[in-house]
């Protein structure tokens, strides 16, 4: 069993009353739940009053270059994204905002006028006439604000489906192989077994009655799992990452803020607490760091920020893509997150971590390769992703065990 490591930079959502940090590096496992490519069904919790998150989606900046945005969408193979419709709604929102700003200015002038009239002891009748006009403006202002909130909500829901910037290094059609290590021509021997056969012949792997997706290790296999976790976590801590203990479950708006749909997690049964909020069980993941940082005030002086978490990760049982442990509902992960100030720093760390993880896996002396994933396989948040894949003789193909992602 191989422990998964991954890395990325994210433009984090702007938090109310907190300082904004421009670039965030997050690391996630190759077993991470996949993000849907079409328009997410977000909004009920992300934009609710219960959420502390005010999404900073840069809609205007994205729409400023519609040709480049359309190329990005086509390269990713996305559907159901209507740029023209979004542009119309965004234009309407900006027009309503201008109307609101004008009303704000007019109300301010009327309030100042009323204060001046009171000081100059103008007749009450004249003051009352101005107050009537001010009340009319307030009612008009309230109507405009309500319209602005509704349109802003619609714009945000559509903008959640827009992809982030696509890196120039990201291949468009096919994956790009960066490096290959070891030979896939492994000679068949009598003692070469798949892990399914090992489970049948020994007591090292116990599968649950619910199927191959639920399991646990025993004996030497359990010890090996702990050694692998220690091997990866120790090396990354030596590189300056700070270990931290993270929770296994999170509020739904944190999950959605990470681009993960609630149906792709386990939902906790909670009949008495936090009505209106669902708790999602995901384990070690990018949501671990997001939940922690949502309530943190991170200053630019504190950057770069480097965090590491380690532990079990969970994903709901779905259609089996591969047999046995390759599609397990529970895996063990080492996740890293780093926060950088600039894109240049993020790409520099991206390159450094590629080499670090590659050398760590080479020490295990197993056939592997490092690739760049094509655009149509990226998540909405990713601008580039490198994957380290190991060769599996039983399947006769490469499987990803490490993802290194940069997001904007």
mmCIF file of C-alpha atoms in Angstrom, residues 37-358:
data_model
loop_
_atom_site.group_PDB
_atom_site.id
_atom_site.type_symbol
_atom_site.label_atom_id
_atom_site.label_comp_id
_atom_site.label_asym_id
_atom_site.label_seq_id
_atom_site.Cartn_x
_atom_site.Cartn_y
_atom_site.Cartn_z
ATOM 1 C CA UNK A 37 -16.984 19.381 -14.283
ATOM 2 C CA UNK A 38 -20.427 20.867 -14.817
ATOM 3 C CA UNK A 39 -22.121 23.678 -12.951
ATOM 4 C CA UNK A 40 -22.140 22.823 -9.231
ATOM 5 C CA UNK A 41 -25.394 22.849 -7.342
ATOM 6 C CA UNK A 42 -23.923 25.126 -4.711
ATOM 7 C CA UNK A 43 -25.573 27.987 -2.908
ATOM 8 C CA UNK A 44 -27.918 26.781 -0.193
ATOM 9 C CA UNK A 45 -25.182 26.729 2.408
ATOM 10 C CA UNK A 46 -22.228 28.471 0.752
ATOM 11 C CA UNK A 47 -24.071 31.781 0.524
ATOM 12 C CA UNK A 48 -26.282 31.439 3.580
ATOM 13 C CA UNK A 49 -26.122 33.630 6.652
ATOM 14 C CA UNK A 50 -24.668 30.679 8.546
ATOM 15 C CA UNK A 51 -21.551 30.749 6.402
ATOM 16 C CA UNK A 52 -18.626 33.047 7.260
ATOM 17 C CA UNK A 53 -17.423 32.759 3.674
ATOM 18 C CA UNK A 54 -17.926 35.554 1.146
ATOM 19 C CA UNK A 55 -16.699 34.045 -2.152
ATOM 20 C CA UNK A 56 -14.227 36.156 -4.115
ATOM 21 C CA UNK A 57 -14.835 34.815 -7.625
ATOM 22 C CA UNK A 58 -13.305 37.586 -9.786
ATOM 23 C CA UNK A 59 -16.223 37.340 -12.227
ATOM 24 C CA UNK A 60 -15.443 40.660 -13.860
ATOM 25 C CA UNK A 61 -11.811 39.696 -14.422
ATOM 26 C CA UNK A 62 -12.799 36.347 -15.933
ATOM 27 C CA UNK A 63 -15.348 37.938 -18.275
ATOM 28 C CA UNK A 64 -12.884 40.639 -19.345
ATOM 29 C CA UNK A 65 -11.285 38.136 -21.759
ATOM 30 C CA UNK A 66 -14.182 35.995 -23.071
ATOM 31 C CA UNK A 67 -12.122 34.449 -25.893
ATOM 32 C CA UNK A 68 -9.496 33.127 -23.487
ATOM 33 C CA UNK A 69 -12.219 31.904 -21.109
ATOM 34 C CA UNK A 70 -13.992 30.070 -23.942
ATOM 35 C CA UNK A 71 -10.733 28.353 -24.949
ATOM 36 C CA UNK A 72 -10.249 27.282 -21.318
ATOM 37 C CA UNK A 73 -13.761 25.823 -21.187
ATOM 38 C CA UNK A 74 -13.350 23.980 -24.489
ATOM 39 C CA UNK A 75 -9.940 22.572 -23.501
ATOM 40 C CA UNK A 76 -11.449 21.165 -20.306
ATOM 41 C CA UNK A 77 -14.402 19.698 -22.183
ATOM 42 C CA UNK A 78 -16.905 21.476 -19.935
ATOM 43 C CA UNK A 79 -20.590 21.662 -20.745
ATOM 44 C CA UNK A 80 -23.574 23.713 -19.605
ATOM 45 C CA UNK A 81 -21.519 26.878 -19.111
ATOM 46 C CA UNK A 82 -23.154 29.818 -20.874
ATOM 47 C CA UNK A 83 -20.693 32.702 -20.800
ATOM 48 C CA UNK A 84 -23.065 35.059 -22.602
ATOM 49 C CA UNK A 85 -25.850 34.464 -20.084
ATOM 50 C CA UNK A 86 -23.443 35.034 -17.203
ATOM 51 C CA UNK A 87 -22.139 38.226 -18.829
ATOM 52 C CA UNK A 88 -25.697 39.569 -19.155
ATOM 53 C CA UNK A 89 -26.501 38.841 -15.510
ATOM 54 C CA UNK A 90 -23.177 40.312 -14.390
ATOM 55 C CA UNK A 91 -23.855 43.475 -16.398
ATOM 56 C CA UNK A 92 -27.284 43.749 -14.804
ATOM 57 C CA UNK A 93 -25.750 43.311 -11.368
ATOM 58 C CA UNK A 94 -23.214 46.077 -11.964
ATOM 59 C CA UNK A 95 -25.982 48.394 -13.242
ATOM 60 C CA UNK A 96 -28.059 47.769 -10.112
ATOM 61 C CA UNK A 97 -24.973 48.345 -7.990
ATOM 62 C CA UNK A 98 -24.427 51.722 -9.640
ATOM 63 C CA UNK A 99 -28.067 52.575 -8.920
ATOM 64 C CA UNK A 100 -27.581 51.580 -5.283
ATOM 65 C CA UNK A 101 -24.416 53.686 -5.003
ATOM 66 C CA UNK A 102 -26.257 56.692 -6.445
ATOM 67 C CA UNK A 103 -29.077 56.239 -3.939
ATOM 68 C CA UNK A 104 -26.563 55.939 -1.114
ATOM 69 C CA UNK A 105 -25.005 59.229 -2.140
ATOM 70 C CA UNK A 106 -28.384 60.963 -2.454
ATOM 71 C CA UNK A 107 -29.521 59.696 0.947
ATOM 72 C CA UNK A 108 -26.308 60.918 2.499
ATOM 73 C CA UNK A 109 -26.838 64.382 0.996
ATOM 74 C CA UNK A 110 -30.427 64.511 2.282
ATOM 75 C CA UNK A 111 -29.355 63.475 5.776
ATOM 76 C CA UNK A 112 -26.719 66.216 5.800
ATOM 77 C CA UNK A 113 -29.320 68.694 4.577
ATOM 78 C CA UNK A 114 -31.721 67.736 7.374
ATOM 79 C CA UNK A 115 -28.991 68.158 9.977
ATOM 80 C CA UNK A 116 -28.115 71.582 8.564
ATOM 81 C CA UNK A 117 -31.767 72.660 8.533
ATOM 82 C CA UNK A 118 -32.196 71.627 12.164
ATOM 83 C CA UNK A 119 -29.113 73.599 13.190
ATOM 84 C CA UNK A 120 -30.322 76.663 11.292
ATOM 85 C CA UNK A 121 -33.796 76.278 12.879
ATOM 86 C CA UNK A 122 -35.630 76.057 9.584
ATOM 87 C CA UNK A 123 -39.406 75.722 9.830
ATOM 88 C CA UNK A 124 -40.570 72.218 10.782
ATOM 89 C CA UNK A 125 -42.781 72.011 7.704
ATOM 90 C CA UNK A 126 -39.816 72.311 5.367
ATOM 91 C CA UNK A 127 -37.827 69.810 7.405
ATOM 92 C CA UNK A 128 -40.737 67.376 7.333
ATOM 93 C CA UNK A 129 -40.943 67.658 3.537
ATOM 94 C CA UNK A 130 -37.274 66.714 3.247
ATOM 95 C CA UNK A 131 -37.786 63.822 5.682
ATOM 96 C CA UNK A 132 -40.666 62.504 3.561
ATOM 97 C CA UNK A 133 -38.374 62.539 0.547
ATOM 98 C CA UNK A 134 -35.668 60.767 2.590
ATOM 99 C CA UNK A 135 -38.133 58.044 3.628
ATOM 100 C CA UNK A 136 -39.103 57.560 0.009
ATOM 101 C CA UNK A 137 -35.451 57.171 -0.917
ATOM 102 C CA UNK A 138 -34.970 54.638 1.869
ATOM 103 C CA UNK A 139 -37.824 52.503 0.555
ATOM 104 C CA UNK A 140 -36.422 52.763 -2.946
ATOM 105 C CA UNK A 141 -32.965 51.902 -1.612
ATOM 106 C CA UNK A 142 -34.287 48.820 0.209
ATOM 107 C CA UNK A 143 -35.936 47.598 -3.008
ATOM 108 C CA UNK A 144 -32.729 48.072 -4.996
ATOM 109 C CA UNK A 145 -30.641 46.291 -2.333
ATOM 110 C CA UNK A 146 -33.018 43.310 -2.424
ATOM 111 C CA UNK A 147 -32.740 43.168 -6.231
ATOM 112 C CA UNK A 148 -28.945 43.420 -6.005
ATOM 113 C CA UNK A 149 -28.779 40.552 -3.508
ATOM 114 C CA UNK A 150 -30.933 38.334 -5.729
ATOM 115 C CA UNK A 151 -28.913 39.012 -8.880
ATOM 116 C CA UNK A 152 -25.610 38.703 -6.999
ATOM 117 C CA UNK A 153 -26.743 35.300 -5.734
ATOM 118 C CA UNK A 154 -27.573 34.172 -9.280
ATOM 119 C CA UNK A 155 -24.246 35.451 -10.624
ATOM 120 C CA UNK A 156 -22.306 33.633 -7.899
ATOM 121 C CA UNK A 157 -24.131 30.366 -8.542
ATOM 122 C CA UNK A 158 -23.231 30.550 -12.227
ATOM 123 C CA UNK A 159 -19.673 31.709 -11.502
ATOM 124 C CA UNK A 160 -19.050 28.647 -9.328
ATOM 125 C CA UNK A 161 -19.105 26.639 -12.564
ATOM 126 C CA UNK A 162 -16.326 28.650 -14.191
ATOM 127 C CA UNK A 163 -12.888 27.006 -14.299
ATOM 128 C CA UNK A 164 -9.804 28.697 -12.938
ATOM 129 C CA UNK A 165 -6.958 29.815 -15.149
ATOM 130 C CA UNK A 166 -5.319 27.106 -17.251
ATOM 131 C CA UNK A 167 -1.525 26.922 -17.048
ATOM 132 C CA UNK A 168 0.443 27.210 -20.282
ATOM 133 C CA UNK A 169 2.303 24.056 -19.208
ATOM 134 C CA UNK A 170 -0.893 21.973 -19.036
ATOM 135 C CA UNK A 171 -1.210 19.611 -22.036
ATOM 136 C CA UNK A 172 -4.495 19.962 -23.913
ATOM 137 C CA UNK A 173 -5.208 16.587 -25.506
ATOM 138 C CA UNK A 174 -3.012 13.873 -24.006
ATOM 139 C CA UNK A 175 -0.991 13.411 -20.850
ATOM 140 C CA UNK A 176 2.665 14.431 -20.956
ATOM 141 C CA UNK A 177 5.170 11.971 -19.490
ATOM 142 C CA UNK A 178 7.903 13.834 -17.599
ATOM 143 C CA UNK A 179 9.932 10.892 -16.270
ATOM 144 C CA UNK A 180 9.820 7.084 -16.154
ATOM 145 C CA UNK A 181 11.580 4.985 -13.527
ATOM 146 C CA UNK A 182 11.950 1.206 -13.510
ATOM 147 C CA UNK A 183 10.781 -1.414 -15.971
ATOM 148 C CA UNK A 184 7.208 -2.627 -16.384
ATOM 149 C CA UNK A 185 8.448 -5.942 -17.796
ATOM 150 C CA UNK A 186 8.366 -7.755 -14.477
ATOM 151 C CA UNK A 187 9.110 -11.444 -14.833
ATOM 152 C CA UNK A 188 6.354 -13.677 -13.580
ATOM 153 C CA UNK A 189 7.387 -15.831 -10.665
ATOM 154 C CA UNK A 190 5.555 -18.368 -8.588
ATOM 155 C CA UNK A 191 5.547 -15.989 -5.606
ATOM 156 C CA UNK A 192 4.160 -12.991 -7.558
ATOM 157 C CA UNK A 193 0.610 -12.438 -6.332
ATOM 158 C CA UNK A 194 -1.901 -9.633 -6.446
ATOM 159 C CA UNK A 195 -2.998 -8.293 -3.058
ATOM 160 C CA UNK A 196 -6.345 -10.077 -3.533
ATOM 161 C CA UNK A 197 -4.491 -13.398 -3.742
ATOM 162 C CA UNK A 198 -2.394 -12.413 -0.727
ATOM 163 C CA UNK A 199 -5.574 -11.785 1.241
ATOM 164 C CA UNK A 200 -6.888 -15.201 0.290
ATOM 165 C CA UNK A 201 -3.657 -17.010 1.172
ATOM 166 C CA UNK A 202 -2.744 -15.133 4.357
ATOM 167 C CA UNK A 203 -4.365 -13.231 7.215
ATOM 168 C CA UNK A 204 -2.562 -9.968 6.399
ATOM 169 C CA UNK A 205 -5.609 -8.347 4.751
ATOM 170 C CA UNK A 206 -9.128 -8.795 6.071
ATOM 171 C CA UNK A 207 -12.023 -7.720 3.868
ATOM 172 C CA UNK A 208 -15.390 -6.890 5.359
ATOM 173 C CA UNK A 209 -18.592 -8.729 4.563
ATOM 174 C CA UNK A 210 -19.844 -5.581 2.785
ATOM 175 C CA UNK A 211 -17.246 -6.027 0.045
ATOM 176 C CA UNK A 212 -13.661 -5.348 -0.948
ATOM 177 C CA UNK A 213 -13.977 -1.604 -0.290
ATOM 178 C CA UNK A 214 -13.973 -2.160 3.502
ATOM 179 C CA UNK A 215 -10.855 -3.776 4.951
ATOM 180 C CA UNK A 216 -8.182 -3.702 7.600
ATOM 181 C CA UNK A 217 -4.580 -4.882 7.804
ATOM 182 C CA UNK A 218 -3.115 -7.296 10.309
ATOM 183 C CA UNK A 219 0.391 -8.318 11.344
ATOM 184 C CA UNK A 220 3.234 -7.235 9.085
ATOM 185 C CA UNK A 221 0.885 -5.451 6.662
ATOM 186 C CA UNK A 222 -0.403 -3.205 9.467
ATOM 187 C CA UNK A 223 3.167 -2.446 10.530
ATOM 188 C CA UNK A 224 4.124 -1.676 6.920
ATOM 189 C CA UNK A 225 1.246 0.788 6.649
ATOM 190 C CA UNK A 226 2.476 2.672 9.714
ATOM 191 C CA UNK A 227 6.051 2.640 8.432
ATOM 192 C CA UNK A 228 4.929 4.134 5.111
ATOM 193 C CA UNK A 229 2.994 6.900 6.842
ATOM 194 C CA UNK A 230 5.974 7.634 9.048
ATOM 195 C CA UNK A 231 8.353 7.544 6.058
ATOM 196 C CA UNK A 232 6.445 10.184 4.091
ATOM 197 C CA UNK A 233 5.420 12.389 7.011
ATOM 198 C CA UNK A 234 8.948 12.512 8.468
ATOM 199 C CA UNK A 235 10.475 13.555 5.160
ATOM 200 C CA UNK A 236 8.009 16.397 4.561
ATOM 201 C CA UNK A 237 8.346 17.636 8.147
ATOM 202 C CA UNK A 238 12.090 17.804 7.511
ATOM 203 C CA UNK A 239 11.238 20.151 4.609
ATOM 204 C CA UNK A 240 9.556 22.590 7.002
ATOM 205 C CA UNK A 241 5.929 21.423 7.063
ATOM 206 C CA UNK A 242 4.246 21.682 10.467
ATOM 207 C CA UNK A 243 2.295 18.566 11.582
ATOM 208 C CA UNK A 244 -1.214 19.157 12.896
ATOM 209 C CA UNK A 245 -4.151 17.039 14.016
ATOM 210 C CA UNK A 246 -7.227 17.595 11.857
ATOM 211 C CA UNK A 247 -10.882 16.566 12.328
ATOM 212 C CA UNK A 248 -12.654 13.832 10.378
ATOM 213 C CA UNK A 249 -15.906 15.749 9.808
ATOM 214 C CA UNK A 250 -16.768 19.284 8.728
ATOM 215 C CA UNK A 251 -19.718 21.604 8.183
ATOM 216 C CA UNK A 252 -21.274 21.378 4.750
ATOM 217 C CA UNK A 253 -20.349 24.901 3.606
ATOM 218 C CA UNK A 254 -16.662 24.115 4.179
ATOM 219 C CA UNK A 255 -16.974 20.997 2.015
ATOM 220 C CA UNK A 256 -18.751 22.937 -0.730
ATOM 221 C CA UNK A 257 -16.208 25.736 -0.497
ATOM 222 C CA UNK A 258 -13.527 23.177 -1.393
ATOM 223 C CA UNK A 259 -15.443 22.177 -4.525
ATOM 224 C CA UNK A 260 -16.640 18.866 -3.085
ATOM 225 C CA UNK A 261 -20.302 17.918 -3.336
ATOM 226 C CA UNK A 262 -21.970 16.727 -0.167
ATOM 227 C CA UNK A 263 -23.192 13.547 -1.842
ATOM 228 C CA UNK A 264 -19.550 12.601 -2.367
ATOM 229 C CA UNK A 265 -19.057 12.364 1.413
ATOM 230 C CA UNK A 266 -20.645 10.484 4.288
ATOM 231 C CA UNK A 267 -23.265 12.534 6.160
ATOM 232 C CA UNK A 268 -23.404 12.374 9.955
ATOM 233 C CA UNK A 269 -26.664 11.554 11.736
ATOM 234 C CA UNK A 270 -27.305 14.598 13.928
ATOM 235 C CA UNK A 271 -30.904 14.882 15.152
ATOM 236 C CA UNK A 272 -30.361 17.528 17.844
ATOM 237 C CA UNK A 273 -27.481 19.859 16.991
ATOM 238 C CA UNK A 274 -26.926 22.644 14.435
ATOM 239 C CA UNK A 275 -30.256 22.436 12.674
ATOM 240 C CA UNK A 276 -29.862 23.581 9.076
ATOM 241 C CA UNK A 277 -26.210 22.548 8.871
ATOM 242 C CA UNK A 278 -25.052 19.112 7.798
ATOM 243 C CA UNK A 279 -21.795 17.576 8.953
ATOM 244 C CA UNK A 280 -19.848 15.694 6.300
ATOM 245 C CA UNK A 281 -17.386 12.913 7.121
ATOM 246 C CA UNK A 282 -14.377 13.037 4.832
ATOM 247 C CA UNK A 283 -11.342 12.489 7.036
ATOM 248 C CA UNK A 284 -7.919 13.783 6.095
ATOM 249 C CA UNK A 285 -8.406 16.077 3.096
ATOM 250 C CA UNK A 286 -8.136 19.658 1.882
ATOM 251 C CA UNK A 287 -11.284 20.353 3.913
ATOM 252 C CA UNK A 288 -9.233 19.695 7.056
ATOM 253 C CA UNK A 289 -7.121 22.751 6.360
ATOM 254 C CA UNK A 290 -10.003 24.837 5.001
ATOM 255 C CA UNK A 291 -12.020 24.365 8.199
ATOM 256 C CA UNK A 292 -8.997 25.406 10.244
ATOM 257 C CA UNK A 293 -8.082 28.454 8.144
ATOM 258 C CA UNK A 294 -11.658 29.731 7.831
ATOM 259 C CA UNK A 295 -11.392 31.090 11.373
ATOM 260 C CA UNK A 296 -7.781 32.188 11.123
ATOM 261 C CA UNK A 297 -6.310 35.600 10.408
ATOM 262 C CA UNK A 298 -3.232 34.943 8.269
ATOM 263 C CA UNK A 299 -0.986 37.933 7.635
ATOM 264 C CA UNK A 300 1.388 38.249 4.696
ATOM 265 C CA UNK A 301 4.284 38.241 7.165
ATOM 266 C CA UNK A 302 3.390 34.679 8.160
ATOM 267 C CA UNK A 303 3.851 33.355 4.633
ATOM 268 C CA UNK A 304 4.852 30.869 3.418
ATOM 269 C CA UNK A 305 2.612 28.720 5.599
ATOM 270 C CA UNK A 306 3.236 24.965 5.457
ATOM 271 C CA UNK A 307 1.001 22.427 7.219
ATOM 272 C CA UNK A 308 0.874 18.626 7.245
ATOM 273 C CA UNK A 309 -1.888 16.248 8.350
ATOM 274 C CA UNK A 310 -1.939 12.468 8.386
ATOM 275 C CA UNK A 311 -4.692 9.935 8.947
ATOM 276 C CA UNK A 312 -7.620 8.026 7.448
ATOM 277 C CA UNK A 313 -9.703 9.409 4.612
ATOM 278 C CA UNK A 314 -13.208 8.262 3.666
ATOM 279 C CA UNK A 315 -15.252 8.243 0.471
ATOM 280 C CA UNK A 316 -18.732 6.766 -0.060
ATOM 281 C CA UNK A 317 -18.923 3.420 -1.783
ATOM 282 C CA UNK A 318 -19.462 3.858 -5.488
ATOM 283 C CA UNK A 319 -19.001 1.833 -8.645
ATOM 284 C CA UNK A 320 -15.820 -0.204 -8.424
ATOM 285 C CA UNK A 321 -13.236 0.971 -10.943
ATOM 286 C CA UNK A 322 -10.585 -1.451 -9.721
ATOM 287 C CA UNK A 323 -10.600 -4.558 -7.528
ATOM 288 C CA UNK A 324 -9.718 -4.686 -3.843
ATOM 289 C CA UNK A 325 -7.730 -1.936 -2.178
ATOM 290 C CA UNK A 326 -7.511 0.123 -5.373
ATOM 291 C CA UNK A 327 -11.123 1.276 -4.815
ATOM 292 C CA UNK A 328 -11.257 1.119 -1.012
ATOM 293 C CA UNK A 329 -13.714 3.379 0.824
ATOM 294 C CA UNK A 330 -11.064 4.155 3.458
ATOM 295 C CA UNK A 331 -7.448 5.007 2.745
ATOM 296 C CA UNK A 332 -4.513 6.423 4.699
ATOM 297 C CA UNK A 333 -3.126 9.762 3.575
ATOM 298 C CA UNK A 334 -0.439 12.298 4.216
ATOM 299 C CA UNK A 335 -1.807 15.689 3.139
ATOM 300 C CA UNK A 336 0.166 18.908 2.856
ATOM 301 C CA UNK A 337 -0.954 22.510 2.539
ATOM 302 C CA UNK A 338 1.170 25.549 1.903
ATOM 303 C CA UNK A 339 0.254 29.208 1.522
ATOM 304 C CA UNK A 340 2.397 31.391 -0.741
ATOM 305 C CA UNK A 341 2.134 35.061 -1.668
ATOM 306 C CA UNK A 342 2.958 34.843 -5.374
ATOM 307 C CA UNK A 343 2.501 32.573 -8.341
ATOM 308 C CA UNK A 344 6.261 32.426 -8.872
ATOM 309 C CA UNK A 345 6.799 31.048 -5.364
ATOM 310 C CA UNK A 346 4.067 28.478 -5.894
ATOM 311 C CA UNK A 347 5.535 27.192 -9.160
ATOM 312 C CA UNK A 348 8.960 27.046 -7.559
ATOM 313 C CA UNK A 349 7.598 24.923 -4.718
ATOM 314 C CA UNK A 350 5.641 22.871 -7.260
ATOM 315 C CA UNK A 351 8.888 21.899 -8.988
ATOM 316 C CA UNK A 352 10.733 21.233 -5.729
ATOM 317 C CA UNK A 353 8.021 18.952 -4.381
ATOM 318 C CA UNK A 354 7.861 17.018 -7.641
ATOM 319 C CA UNK A 355 11.497 16.061 -7.235
ATOM 320 C CA UNK A 356 11.206 15.404 -3.499
ATOM 321 C CA UNK A 357 8.241 13.033 -3.836
ATOM 322 C CA UNK A 358 9.721 11.387 -6.909
#
